[in-house]
Short mmCIF file of C-alpha atoms in Angstrom, two decimals:
data_model
loop_
_atom_site.label_atom_id
_atom_site.label_comp_id
_atom_site.label_asym_id
_atom_site.label_seq_id
_atom_site.Cartn_x
_atom_site.Cartn_y
_atom_site.Cartn_z
CA UNK E 1 22.05 13.71 17.38
CA UNK E 2 21.13 16.30 19.76
CA UNK E 3 17.49 16.70 20.95
CA UNK E 4 17.31 20.37 19.66
CA UNK E 5 18.19 19.13 16.17
CA UNK E 6 16.00 16.28 16.58
CA UNK E 7 12.94 18.68 17.14
CA UNK E 8 14.13 20.98 14.19
CA UNK E 9 13.82 18.23 11.72
CA UNK E 10 10.36 17.30 13.60
CA UNK E 11 9.38 20.66 13.06
CA UNK E 12 10.34 20.87 9.33
CA UNK E 13 8.71 17.45 8.86
CA UNK E 14 5.63 18.89 10.23
CA UNK E 15 5.71 22.43 8.30
CA UNK E 16 5.90 20.43 5.00
CA UNK E 17 2.47 18.57 5.76
CA UNK E 18 1.26 22.15 5.57
CA UNK E 19 2.42 22.35 1.80
CA UNK E 20 -0.66 20.91 0.25
CA UNK E 21 -2.62 23.50 2.53
CA UNK E 22 -0.78 26.28 0.96
CA UNK E 23 -0.84 25.12 -2.75
CA UNK E 24 -4.36 24.60 -2.25
CA UNK E 25 -5.04 28.16 -0.55
CA UNK E 26 -3.00 29.61 -3.40
CA UNK E 27 -5.27 27.95 -6.02
CA UNK E 28 -8.22 29.36 -4.31
CA UNK E 29 -7.30 33.04 -4.15
CA UNK E 30 -6.05 32.99 -7.78
CA UNK E 31 -9.37 31.42 -8.91
CA UNK E 32 -11.58 33.94 -6.42
CA UNK E 33 -9.65 36.54 -8.19
CA UNK E 34 -10.86 35.19 -11.73
CA UNK E 35 -14.02 34.64 -10.54
CA UNK E 36 -15.62 36.54 -13.35
CA UNK E 37 -14.34 34.13 -15.81
CA UNK E 38 -16.02 31.41 -14.07
CA UNK E 39 -18.94 32.60 -15.06
CA UNK E 40 -18.77 32.12 -18.88
CA UNK E 41 -20.52 29.25 -19.62
CA UNK E 42 -24.81 29.44 -19.95
CA UNK E 43 -25.16 25.77 -18.79
CA UNK E 44 -24.36 27.08 -15.30
CA UNK E 45 -27.84 28.82 -15.64
CA UNK E 46 -29.81 25.43 -16.21
CA UNK E 47 -27.40 23.64 -13.57
CA UNK E 48 -28.57 26.03 -10.88
CA UNK E 49 -32.12 25.88 -12.28
CA UNK E 50 -32.46 22.02 -11.87
CA UNK E 51 -30.85 22.39 -8.45
CA UNK E 52 -33.66 24.54 -7.17
CA UNK E 53 -36.38 22.79 -8.76
CA UNK E 54 -35.21 19.64 -6.61
CA UNK E 55 -34.46 21.97 -3.61
CA UNK E 56 -38.27 23.20 -4.04
CA UNK E 57 -40.04 20.13 -5.00
CA UNK E 58 -37.88 17.48 -3.00
CA UNK E 59 -37.68 15.15 -5.91
CA UNK E 60 -35.55 14.11 -8.82
CA UNK E 61 -36.17 15.09 -12.34
CA UNK E 62 -36.93 12.39 -14.33
CA UNK E 63 -38.45 14.01 -17.71
CA UNK E 64 -37.57 17.56 -19.48
CA UNK E 65 -39.81 20.25 -18.59
CA UNK E 66 -37.61 23.33 -19.72
CA UNK E 67 -37.66 23.04 -23.77
CA UNK E 68 -40.65 22.93 -26.00
CA UNK E 69 -39.01 20.58 -28.68
CA UNK E 70 -38.42 17.76 -25.94
CA UNK E 71 -41.14 18.34 -23.57
CA UNK E 72 -41.88 15.13 -21.32
CA UNK E 73 -38.94 13.31 -23.05
CA UNK E 74 -37.18 10.94 -20.52
CA UNK E 75 -34.00 12.68 -19.11
CA UNK E 76 -32.27 12.47 -15.73
CA UNK E 77 -29.92 14.61 -14.05
CA UNK E 78 -26.45 12.92 -13.35
CA UNK E 79 -25.10 15.92 -11.63
CA UNK E 80 -27.91 16.39 -9.27
CA UNK E 81 -25.93 16.63 -5.97
CA UNK E 82 -23.52 19.43 -7.72
CA UNK E 83 -26.48 21.42 -9.24
CA UNK E 84 -28.20 21.47 -5.60
CA UNK E 85 -25.15 23.05 -3.87
CA UNK E 86 -24.65 25.35 -6.81
CA UNK E 87 -28.35 26.56 -6.41
CA UNK E 88 -27.99 26.68 -2.44
CA UNK E 89 -24.69 28.63 -2.82
CA UNK E 90 -26.38 31.14 -5.43
CA UNK E 91 -29.80 31.24 -3.52
CA UNK E 92 -27.69 32.31 -0.47
CA UNK E 93 -24.75 34.66 -2.02
CA UNK E 94 -25.89 35.41 -5.33
CA UNK E 95 -23.09 34.58 -8.12
CA UNK E 96 -20.56 34.87 -5.65
CA UNK E 97 -21.61 31.49 -4.27
CA UNK E 98 -21.00 29.48 -7.08
CA UNK E 99 -17.68 31.44 -7.65
CA UNK E 100 -16.50 30.63 -4.13
CA UNK E 101 -17.62 26.97 -4.45
CA UNK E 102 -15.94 26.21 -7.56
CA UNK E 103 -12.63 27.96 -6.52
CA UNK E 104 -12.82 25.74 -3.32
CA UNK E 105 -13.50 22.40 -5.26
CA UNK E 106 -10.59 23.34 -7.46
CA UNK E 107 -8.43 24.19 -4.02
CA UNK E 108 -9.38 21.05 -2.56
CA UNK E 109 -8.14 18.88 -5.66
CA UNK E 110 -4.85 20.99 -5.72
CA UNK E 111 -4.34 20.44 -2.18
CA UNK E 112 -5.28 16.69 -2.33
CA UNK E 113 -3.00 16.22 -5.83
CA UNK E 114 -0.27 18.02 -3.74
CA UNK E 115 -0.31 15.57 -0.64
CA UNK E 116 -0.36 12.36 -2.60
CA UNK E 117 2.76 13.27 -4.86
CA UNK E 118 4.36 14.11 -2.00
CA UNK E 119 4.30 10.98 -0.88
CA UNK E 120 6.94 9.71 -3.86
CA UNK E 121 8.63 13.05 -4.72
CA UNK E 122 10.04 16.13 -3.12
CA UNK E 123 7.69 19.01 -2.19
CA UNK E 124 8.96 21.57 -4.70
CA UNK E 125 8.33 19.19 -7.72
CA UNK E 126 4.68 18.29 -6.41
CA UNK E 127 3.86 22.23 -6.28
CA UNK E 128 5.42 22.82 -9.73
CA UNK E 129 2.94 20.11 -11.19
CA UNK E 130 0.41 21.41 -9.32
CA UNK E 131 0.95 24.89 -11.06
CA UNK E 132 1.18 23.02 -14.50
CA UNK E 133 -2.38 21.38 -13.70
CA UNK E 134 -3.87 25.02 -13.08
CA UNK E 135 -2.07 26.30 -16.53
CA UNK E 136 -3.72 23.15 -18.30
CA UNK E 137 -6.97 23.39 -16.72
CA UNK E 138 -7.68 27.17 -16.78
CA UNK E 139 -10.22 26.67 -20.09
CA UNK E 140 -12.44 24.42 -18.62
CA UNK E 141 -12.73 25.65 -14.73
CA UNK E 142 -16.04 27.07 -14.63
CA UNK E 143 -18.86 27.06 -12.26
CA UNK E 144 -19.95 23.82 -13.53
CA UNK E 145 -20.31 20.09 -11.55
CA UNK E 146 -17.11 18.62 -13.40
CA UNK E 147 -15.35 21.00 -10.93
CA UNK E 148 -16.78 19.96 -7.99
CA UNK E 149 -16.17 16.16 -8.67
CA UNK E 150 -12.44 17.02 -9.49
CA UNK E 151 -11.31 16.73 -5.85
CA UNK E 152 -12.94 13.32 -5.82
CA UNK E 153 -11.28 11.99 -9.49
CA UNK E 154 -8.04 13.37 -7.92
CA UNK E 155 -8.41 11.07 -4.53
CA UNK E 156 -9.69 8.18 -6.43
CA UNK E 157 -7.35 7.66 -9.02
CA UNK E 158 -4.31 8.70 -6.55
CA UNK E 159 -5.56 6.31 -3.76
CA UNK E 160 -5.91 3.63 -6.45
CA UNK E 161 -2.13 4.28 -7.65
CA UNK E 162 -0.61 4.43 -4.33
CA UNK E 163 -2.46 0.81 -3.48
CA UNK E 164 -0.68 -0.35 -6.65
CA UNK E 165 2.36 1.03 -5.70
CA UNK E 166 2.27 -0.96 -2.74
CA UNK E 167 1.42 -4.30 -4.85
CA UNK E 168 -1.62 -4.19 -2.40
CA UNK E 169 -5.87 -4.73 -2.72
CA UNK E 170 -7.78 -1.64 -2.52
CA UNK E 171 -9.58 -0.75 0.44
CA UNK E 172 -13.42 -0.99 0.72
CA UNK E 173 -13.39 2.18 2.11
CA UNK E 174 -12.84 3.81 -1.14
CA UNK E 175 -16.34 2.83 -2.31
CA UNK E 176 -17.97 5.82 -0.84
CA UNK E 177 -15.69 8.19 -2.89
CA UNK E 178 -17.12 6.19 -5.81
CA UNK E 179 -20.66 6.74 -4.95
CA UNK E 180 -20.20 10.68 -4.01
CA UNK E 181 -18.63 10.65 -7.54
CA UNK E 182 -21.43 9.22 -9.41
CA UNK E 183 -23.75 11.81 -7.71
CA UNK E 184 -21.75 14.70 -8.63
CA UNK E 185 -20.93 14.36 -11.91
CA UNK E 186 -21.00 11.86 -14.87
CA UNK E 187 -17.11 11.71 -15.28
CA UNK E 188 -17.22 8.72 -12.63
CA UNK E 189 -17.40 6.45 -15.28
CA UNK E 190 -13.48 7.48 -15.87
CA UNK E 191 -12.97 6.10 -12.47
CA UNK E 192 -14.66 2.87 -13.21
CA UNK E 193 -12.46 2.76 -16.46
CA UNK E 194 -9.23 3.10 -14.63
CA UNK E 195 -9.68 0.47 -12.12
CA UNK E 196 -8.79 -2.33 -14.75
CA UNK E 197 -5.24 -0.89 -15.63
CA UNK E 198 -4.14 0.29 -12.23
CA UNK E 199 -5.26 -3.66 -10.86
CA UNK E 200 -2.75 -4.57 -13.35
CA UNK E 201 0.10 -2.69 -12.21
CA UNK E 202 -0.65 -4.20 -8.77
CA UNK E 203 -0.79 -7.51 -9.93
CA UNK E 204 2.37 -7.58 -12.14
CA UNK E 205 4.79 -6.49 -9.58
CA UNK E 206 3.42 -8.72 -7.05
CA UNK E 207 5.12 -11.83 -5.73
CA UNK E 208 3.78 -14.98 -7.70
CA UNK E 209 2.29 -16.66 -5.44
CA UNK E 210 -0.37 -14.35 -4.59
CA UNK E 211 -1.03 -12.69 -7.63
CA UNK E 212 -4.20 -14.91 -8.45
CA UNK E 213 -5.88 -14.00 -4.79
CA UNK E 214 -4.81 -10.45 -5.39
CA UNK E 215 -6.36 -9.96 -8.98
CA UNK E 216 -9.60 -11.72 -7.41
CA UNK E 217 -9.62 -9.21 -4.78
CA UNK E 218 -9.30 -6.10 -7.53
CA UNK E 219 -11.90 -7.69 -9.50
CA UNK E 220 -14.42 -7.77 -6.48
CA UNK E 221 -13.23 -4.56 -5.94
CA UNK E 222 -14.17 -3.28 -9.31
CA UNK E 223 -17.53 -4.81 -9.04
CA UNK E 224 -18.31 -3.27 -5.92
CA UNK E 225 -17.24 0.22 -7.61
CA UNK E 226 -19.48 -0.53 -10.48
CA UNK E 227 -22.68 -1.39 -7.78
CA UNK E 228 -21.41 1.87 -5.75
CA UNK E 229 -21.92 4.08 -8.58
CA UNK E 230 -25.58 2.86 -8.55
CA UNK E 231 -25.99 4.53 -5.12
CA UNK E 232 -27.73 7.84 -6.63
CA UNK E 233 -31.54 8.39 -6.76
CA UNK E 234 -31.92 7.05 -10.29
CA UNK E 235 -30.10 3.65 -9.57
CA UNK E 236 -28.18 1.86 -12.76
CA UNK E 237 -29.71 4.49 -14.85
CA UNK E 238 -27.01 6.70 -13.76
CA UNK E 239 -24.73 4.65 -15.85
CA UNK E 240 -26.72 4.82 -18.78
CA UNK E 241 -27.34 8.85 -18.31
CA UNK E 242 -23.63 9.35 -17.73
CA UNK E 243 -22.71 7.43 -21.15
CA UNK E 244 -25.28 8.71 -23.48
CA UNK E 245 -23.08 11.82 -24.49
CA UNK E 246 -20.81 9.85 -25.85
CA UNK E 247 -23.26 8.71 -28.49
CA UNK E 248 -23.56 11.83 -30.24
CA UNK E 249 -21.46 10.99 -32.84
CA UNK E 250 -20.44 13.84 -35.17
CA UNK E 251 -22.18 16.54 -32.82
CA UNK E 252 -19.36 16.21 -30.30
CA UNK E 253 -16.80 17.96 -32.90
CA UNK E 254 -19.17 20.95 -32.76
CA UNK E 255 -19.38 21.43 -28.88
CA UNK E 256 -16.06 23.14 -27.52
CA UNK E 257 -15.28 21.03 -24.61
CA UNK E 258 -15.97 17.92 -26.38
CA UNK E 259 -13.81 19.05 -29.81
CA UNK E 260 -10.31 17.32 -30.57
CA UNK E 261 -7.06 19.37 -29.43
CA UNK E 262 -6.18 21.81 -32.02
CA UNK E 263 -2.91 22.38 -32.21
CA UNK E 264 -3.06 25.14 -35.14
CA UNK E 265 -1.06 27.61 -32.22
CA UNK E 266 0.89 26.78 -29.41
CA UNK E 267 -1.08 25.77 -26.10
CA UNK E 268 -0.05 24.85 -22.87
CA UNK E 269 -1.28 21.07 -23.69
CA UNK E 270 1.13 21.00 -26.65
CA UNK E 271 3.96 22.03 -24.27
CA UNK E 272 3.17 19.63 -21.83
CA UNK E 273 2.47 17.04 -24.36
CA UNK E 274 6.20 17.56 -25.97
CA UNK E 275 7.93 18.01 -22.55
CA UNK E 276 6.35 14.61 -21.40
CA UNK E 277 7.86 12.92 -24.61
CA UNK E 278 11.19 14.92 -24.26
CA UNK E 279 11.72 13.88 -20.37
CA UNK E 280 10.84 10.17 -21.45
CA UNK E 281 13.56 10.19 -23.84
CA UNK E 282 16.33 12.66 -22.12
CA UNK E 283 15.97 10.63 -18.63
CA UNK E 284 15.35 7.38 -20.03
CA UNK E 285 12.17 6.90 -18.03
CA UNK E 286 11.22 3.06 -18.04
CA UNK E 287 7.82 2.32 -16.88
CA UNK E 288 5.81 -1.00 -16.69
CA UNK E 289 3.11 -2.00 -19.41
CA UNK E 290 0.08 -1.02 -17.30
CA UNK E 291 1.36 2.57 -16.34
CA UNK E 292 2.24 2.98 -20.23
CA UNK E 293 -1.39 2.42 -21.09
CA UNK E 294 -2.64 4.50 -18.41
CA UNK E 295 -0.27 7.58 -19.69
CA UNK E 296 -1.51 6.67 -23.47
CA UNK E 297 -5.16 6.39 -22.73
CA UNK E 298 -5.16 9.92 -20.83
CA UNK E 299 -3.31 11.63 -23.61
CA UNK E 300 -5.55 9.96 -26.20
CA UNK E 301 -8.50 11.46 -24.26
CA UNK E 302 -7.21 15.03 -23.87
CA UNK E 303 -6.65 14.68 -27.61
CA UNK E 304 -9.76 13.50 -28.29
CA UNK E 305 -11.51 15.70 -26.25
CA UNK E 306 -10.49 19.04 -24.72
CA UNK E 307 -12.34 18.53 -21.57
CA UNK E 308 -10.30 15.52 -20.95
CA UNK E 309 -6.77 17.78 -20.61
CA UNK E 310 -7.65 18.37 -16.91
CA UNK E 311 -7.94 14.61 -16.37
CA UNK E 312 -4.53 14.80 -18.08
CA UNK E 313 -2.88 17.42 -16.16
CA UNK E 314 -3.90 15.47 -12.88
CA UNK E 315 -3.96 11.86 -13.43
CA UNK E 316 -0.54 11.65 -15.48
CA UNK E 317 1.73 12.91 -12.71
CA UNK E 318 0.10 10.47 -9.81
CA UNK E 319 0.58 7.58 -12.55
CA UNK E 320 4.49 8.80 -13.04
CA UNK E 321 4.71 9.40 -9.07
CA UNK E 322 6.28 6.23 -8.21
CA UNK E 323 8.86 6.28 -11.27
CA UNK E 324 9.89 9.36 -10.41
CA UNK E 325 10.38 9.09 -6.69
CA UNK E 326 12.82 6.25 -7.64
CA UNK E 327 14.56 8.55 -10.18
CA UNK E 328 15.04 11.46 -7.86
CA UNK E 329 15.28 10.19 -4.42
CA UNK E 330 15.12 12.41 -1.52
CA UNK E 331 16.85 12.31 1.69
CA UNK E 332 15.14 10.70 4.87
CA UNK E 333 15.71 12.41 8.14
CA UNK E 334 17.20 9.66 10.62
CA UNK E 335 14.23 8.30 12.96
CA UNK E 336 14.69 10.27 16.32
CA UNK E 337 12.84 9.79 19.41
CA UNK E 338 11.81 12.77 20.30
CA UNK E 339 9.19 15.00 21.49
CA UNK E 340 7.15 16.14 18.68
CA UNK E 341 4.43 18.15 20.42
CA UNK E 342 5.92 21.28 19.06
CA UNK E 343 5.50 19.97 15.82
CA UNK E 344 2.12 19.11 16.06
CA UNK E 345 1.22 22.96 17.14
CA UNK E 346 3.11 24.24 14.15
CA UNK E 347 1.02 22.30 11.85
CA UNK E 348 -2.24 23.24 13.64
CA UNK E 349 -1.35 27.00 14.27
CA UNK E 350 -0.09 26.93 10.67
CA UNK E 351 -3.22 25.58 9.03
CA UNK E 352 -5.51 28.08 10.86
CA UNK E 353 -3.78 31.15 10.09
CA UNK E 354 -3.63 29.61 6.40
CA UNK E 355 -7.69 29.34 6.73
CA UNK E 356 -8.38 32.52 8.65
CA UNK E 357 -6.00 34.54 5.86
CA UNK E 358 -8.26 32.77 3.01
CA UNK E 359 -11.14 33.36 4.76
CA UNK E 360 -10.33 37.34 5.17
CA UNK E 361 -9.22 37.90 1.97
CA UNK E 362 -12.54 36.29 0.52
CA UNK E 363 -14.85 38.78 2.69
CA UNK E 364 -12.49 42.05 1.72
CA UNK E 365 -12.55 41.10 -2.03
CA UNK E 366 -16.51 40.42 -1.73
CA UNK E 367 -16.76 43.46 -0.10
CA UNK E 368 -15.85 45.83 -3.11
CA UNK E 369 -16.38 43.30 -6.47
CA UNK E 370 -19.52 41.92 -7.66
CA UNK E 371 -19.60 38.79 -9.29
CA UNK E 372 -21.50 39.18 -12.53
CA UNK E 373 -22.28 36.66 -15.56
CA UNK E 374 -20.45 36.87 -18.86
CA UNK E 375 -22.60 39.54 -21.06
CA UNK E 376 -21.96 37.41 -24.13
CA UNK E 377 -24.29 34.70 -22.63
CA UNK E 378 -26.87 37.20 -21.44
CA UNK E 379 -29.07 38.60 -24.22
CA UNK E 380 -31.21 40.85 -21.12
CA UNK E 381 -32.40 43.27 -23.60
CA UNK E 382 -33.48 41.03 -26.44
CA UNK E 383 -35.23 38.60 -24.00
CA UNK E 384 -37.02 41.61 -22.28
CA UNK E 385 -38.34 42.60 -25.48
CA UNK E 386 -39.42 38.59 -26.41
CA UNK E 387 -41.37 38.85 -23.08
CA UNK E 388 -43.11 42.10 -23.74
CA UNK E 389 -44.13 40.83 -27.33
CA UNK E 390 -45.36 37.45 -25.39
CA UNK E 391 -43.11 35.27 -27.61
CA UNK E 392 -44.08 31.90 -27.25
CA UNK E 393 -41.98 29.56 -29.29
CA UNK E 394 -38.56 31.07 -29.72
CA UNK E 395 -36.16 29.43 -31.60
CA UNK E 396 -32.82 30.52 -29.67
CA UNK E 397 -29.36 29.92 -30.42
CA UNK E 398 -27.48 27.09 -28.38
CA UNK E 399 -25.70 29.21 -26.09
CA UNK E 400 -28.68 31.26 -25.24
CA UNK E 401 -30.77 27.84 -23.67
CA UNK E 402 -29.27 28.21 -20.10
CA UNK E 403 -29.99 32.02 -20.04
CA UNK E 404 -33.82 31.22 -21.01
CA UNK E 405 -34.19 28.64 -18.50
CA UNK E 406 -33.21 31.05 -15.57
CA UNK E 407 -36.00 33.36 -17.13
CA UNK E 408 -38.33 30.43 -16.99
CA UNK E 409 -38.43 30.61 -20.76
CA UNK E 410 -39.37 27.17 -22.76
CA UNK E 411 -35.94 26.83 -25.09
CA UNK E 412 -36.02 25.12 -28.54
CA UNK E 413 -32.52 24.05 -27.43
CA UNK E 414 -29.97 24.08 -24.76
CA UNK E 415 -26.65 22.66 -23.47
CA UNK E 416 -28.41 18.99 -22.82
CA UNK E 417 -27.22 17.98 -26.17
CA UNK E 418 -28.08 14.28 -24.84
CA UNK E 419 -31.54 15.16 -24.33
CA UNK E 420 -32.11 16.47 -27.85
CA UNK E 421 -30.08 13.95 -29.65
CA UNK E 422 -27.36 13.90 -32.65
CA UNK E 423 -29.40 14.58 -35.64
CA UNK E 424 -32.05 17.50 -33.83
CA UNK E 425 -28.86 19.45 -32.71
CA UNK E 426 -26.96 18.96 -35.92
CA UNK E 427 -29.48 20.06 -38.24
CA UNK E 428 -30.09 23.47 -35.88
CA UNK E 429 -26.09 23.60 -36.34
CA UNK E 430 -26.07 23.34 -40.07
CA UNK E 431 -29.33 25.76 -40.29
CA UNK E 432 -27.92 28.44 -38.29
CA UNK E 433 -24.19 28.35 -39.25
CA UNK E 434 -25.11 28.62 -42.73
CA UNK E 435 -23.94 25.13 -44.04
CA UNK E 436 -27.31 24.16 -44.84
CA UNK E 437 -29.48 27.33 -44.58
CA UNK E 438 -32.36 25.34 -46.37
CA UNK E 439 -32.91 23.48 -43.44
CA UNK E 440 -33.37 26.71 -41.69
CA UNK E 441 -37.13 27.64 -42.94
CA UNK E 442 -38.26 23.85 -42.50
CA UNK E 443 -37.42 23.94 -38.69
CA UNK E 444 -39.29 27.16 -38.08
CA UNK E 445 -42.27 25.75 -39.63
CA UNK E 446 -41.83 22.39 -38.56
CA UNK E 447 -41.82 24.06 -34.75
CA UNK E 448 -44.20 26.94 -35.26
CA UNK E 449 -41.58 29.19 -34.48
CA UNK E 450 -42.60 32.85 -33.77
CA UNK E 451 -39.72 34.43 -32.74
CA UNK E 452 -36.12 33.79 -33.23
CA UNK E 453 -32.83 34.72 -30.66
CA UNK E 454 -29.63 34.11 -32.50
CA UNK E 455 -26.08 35.43 -31.99
CA UNK E 456 -25.55 38.63 -33.41
CA UNK E 457 -22.04 37.56 -35.23
CA UNK E 458 -23.51 34.07 -36.64
CA UNK E 459 -24.77 33.63 -39.87
CA UNK E 460 -28.42 32.56 -38.78
CA UNK E 461 -29.35 36.46 -38.41
CA UNK E 462 -28.16 37.58 -42.12
CA UNK E 463 -30.17 34.36 -43.57
CA UNK E 464 -33.01 34.95 -42.11
CA UNK E 465 -32.87 38.88 -43.12
CA UNK E 466 -33.26 37.51 -46.81
CA UNK E 467 -35.85 34.96 -45.69
CA UNK E 468 -39.55 35.87 -46.89
CA UNK E 469 -42.06 36.19 -43.96
CA UNK E 470 -39.36 37.44 -41.36
CA UNK E 471 -38.10 40.54 -40.37
CA UNK E 472 -35.28 41.70 -38.00
CA UNK E 473 -36.92 43.86 -35.06
CA UNK E 474 -33.93 43.80 -32.59
CA UNK E 475 -29.74 43.98 -32.70
CA UNK E 476 -27.29 44.57 -30.32
CA UNK E 477 -23.69 43.15 -29.99
CA UNK E 478 -25.16 39.94 -28.37
CA UNK E 479 -27.90 38.76 -30.16
CA UNK E 480 -30.74 39.52 -32.89
CA UNK E 481 -34.36 38.99 -33.00
CA UNK E 482 -36.46 38.43 -35.79
CA UNK E 483 -40.31 37.71 -35.77
CA UNK E 484 -42.42 36.41 -38.23
CA UNK E 485 -44.29 39.57 -40.66
CA UNK E 486 -47.43 38.68 -38.93
CA UNK E 487 -46.82 39.43 -35.82
CA UNK E 488 -47.58 42.71 -34.49
CA UNK E 489 -44.59 44.87 -34.79
CA UNK E 490 -46.10 47.91 -32.18
CA UNK E 491 -43.52 47.19 -29.67
CA UNK E 492 -41.12 46.48 -31.89
CA UNK E 493 -37.49 48.02 -30.25
CA UNK E 494 -35.04 49.86 -32.46
CA UNK E 495 -31.73 48.17 -33.39
CA UNK E 496 -29.05 49.53 -31.70
#
């Protein structure tokens, strides 16, 4: 093989190393362009508010100080590091900060994902899996902590699977990833849960003489990972706080991201699931028992809660990477002792150009686009009126809680469902959604409510219209305000 051909192969190999960066840059620009859609969940408001409180006080919250129904109740923030990052970026650049931070985190997840897949399968197939992951995750890509933790989840599971593929023991250097994940988001419990089945994959294919030693090394790693997850300001309480949401029972079926997958209409997740089944039958894909368990577990999680669909999208390909690589082997160029410095230059220059192009695109786009939060989550006019009337105890819709917190107004309820508990929030939903309208007057009296702020197209306002002692003083396309008849109506605004 000639020297020029050897150098050509070296350049091609190094250029292929740019594929993950290109995929990440593409994902970043895609979500930057869709930036306003990332600002459509009112939880972002209280996430930023808590992060700002941490920055201002140099301390961690240990009880609730944003509601009047649970004021002083024990509560910890399992996403404190993400909240601080969002608060800092919001203070520096307004809503553009959280949008860019979210887009960068998702782009990093994509880049790591493609890099890990490229070890086993061809780059075009890795990019195709990345595009599918973007499609399946679209419904849940929001300016919230779970996206900042996404690249850590991909790296953690991908590196553990790579270790299992080599039939080796996990490196202790992975433990800081778990500690970082535990400070970013409560989803780190998934990473702990997956250590077991991944370790079985490594042990099953190891030589018989070293299986026990290898198994014990994985057990020690699992214990160390559990300890690492407690390296947070809250220590072991982080584990308890991260799992509290799972105890909400029936309530989870009413919160969108915790709802089960709905196949009433065709969705990308349904298509991906059917395609996975069809591919397994068509190609005769043979998997080990631990890989089958991992696939079934991730599929069950996605079917049970739609928020787990992105874990399905990113982790299933990592589990299947080695079997797919064996099924579709790629040609490996002959090793040649050629000078590879030109290839390094190509890689470095290409990486700089990609980063520079992304930054330039960001600057140009931000120069003529102002990111704004979704109006349906921000009842500005209605809250202005309530502030004018000096309303003290507002019975607010679940989705308005975050916005009220951002306005320093104590809330009846907000997105921290684990703080309020299953019965409290279930009674609230039943009362405002018309399933048990008789609960509404009891809640209003029990909590001494002097004004209500409910969603315009929900049954709650219609129930209040018929409820003695209450009157409607404001309505628009977003919210409806009712006050008690005894309240001063001099500043009431006309309905729109």
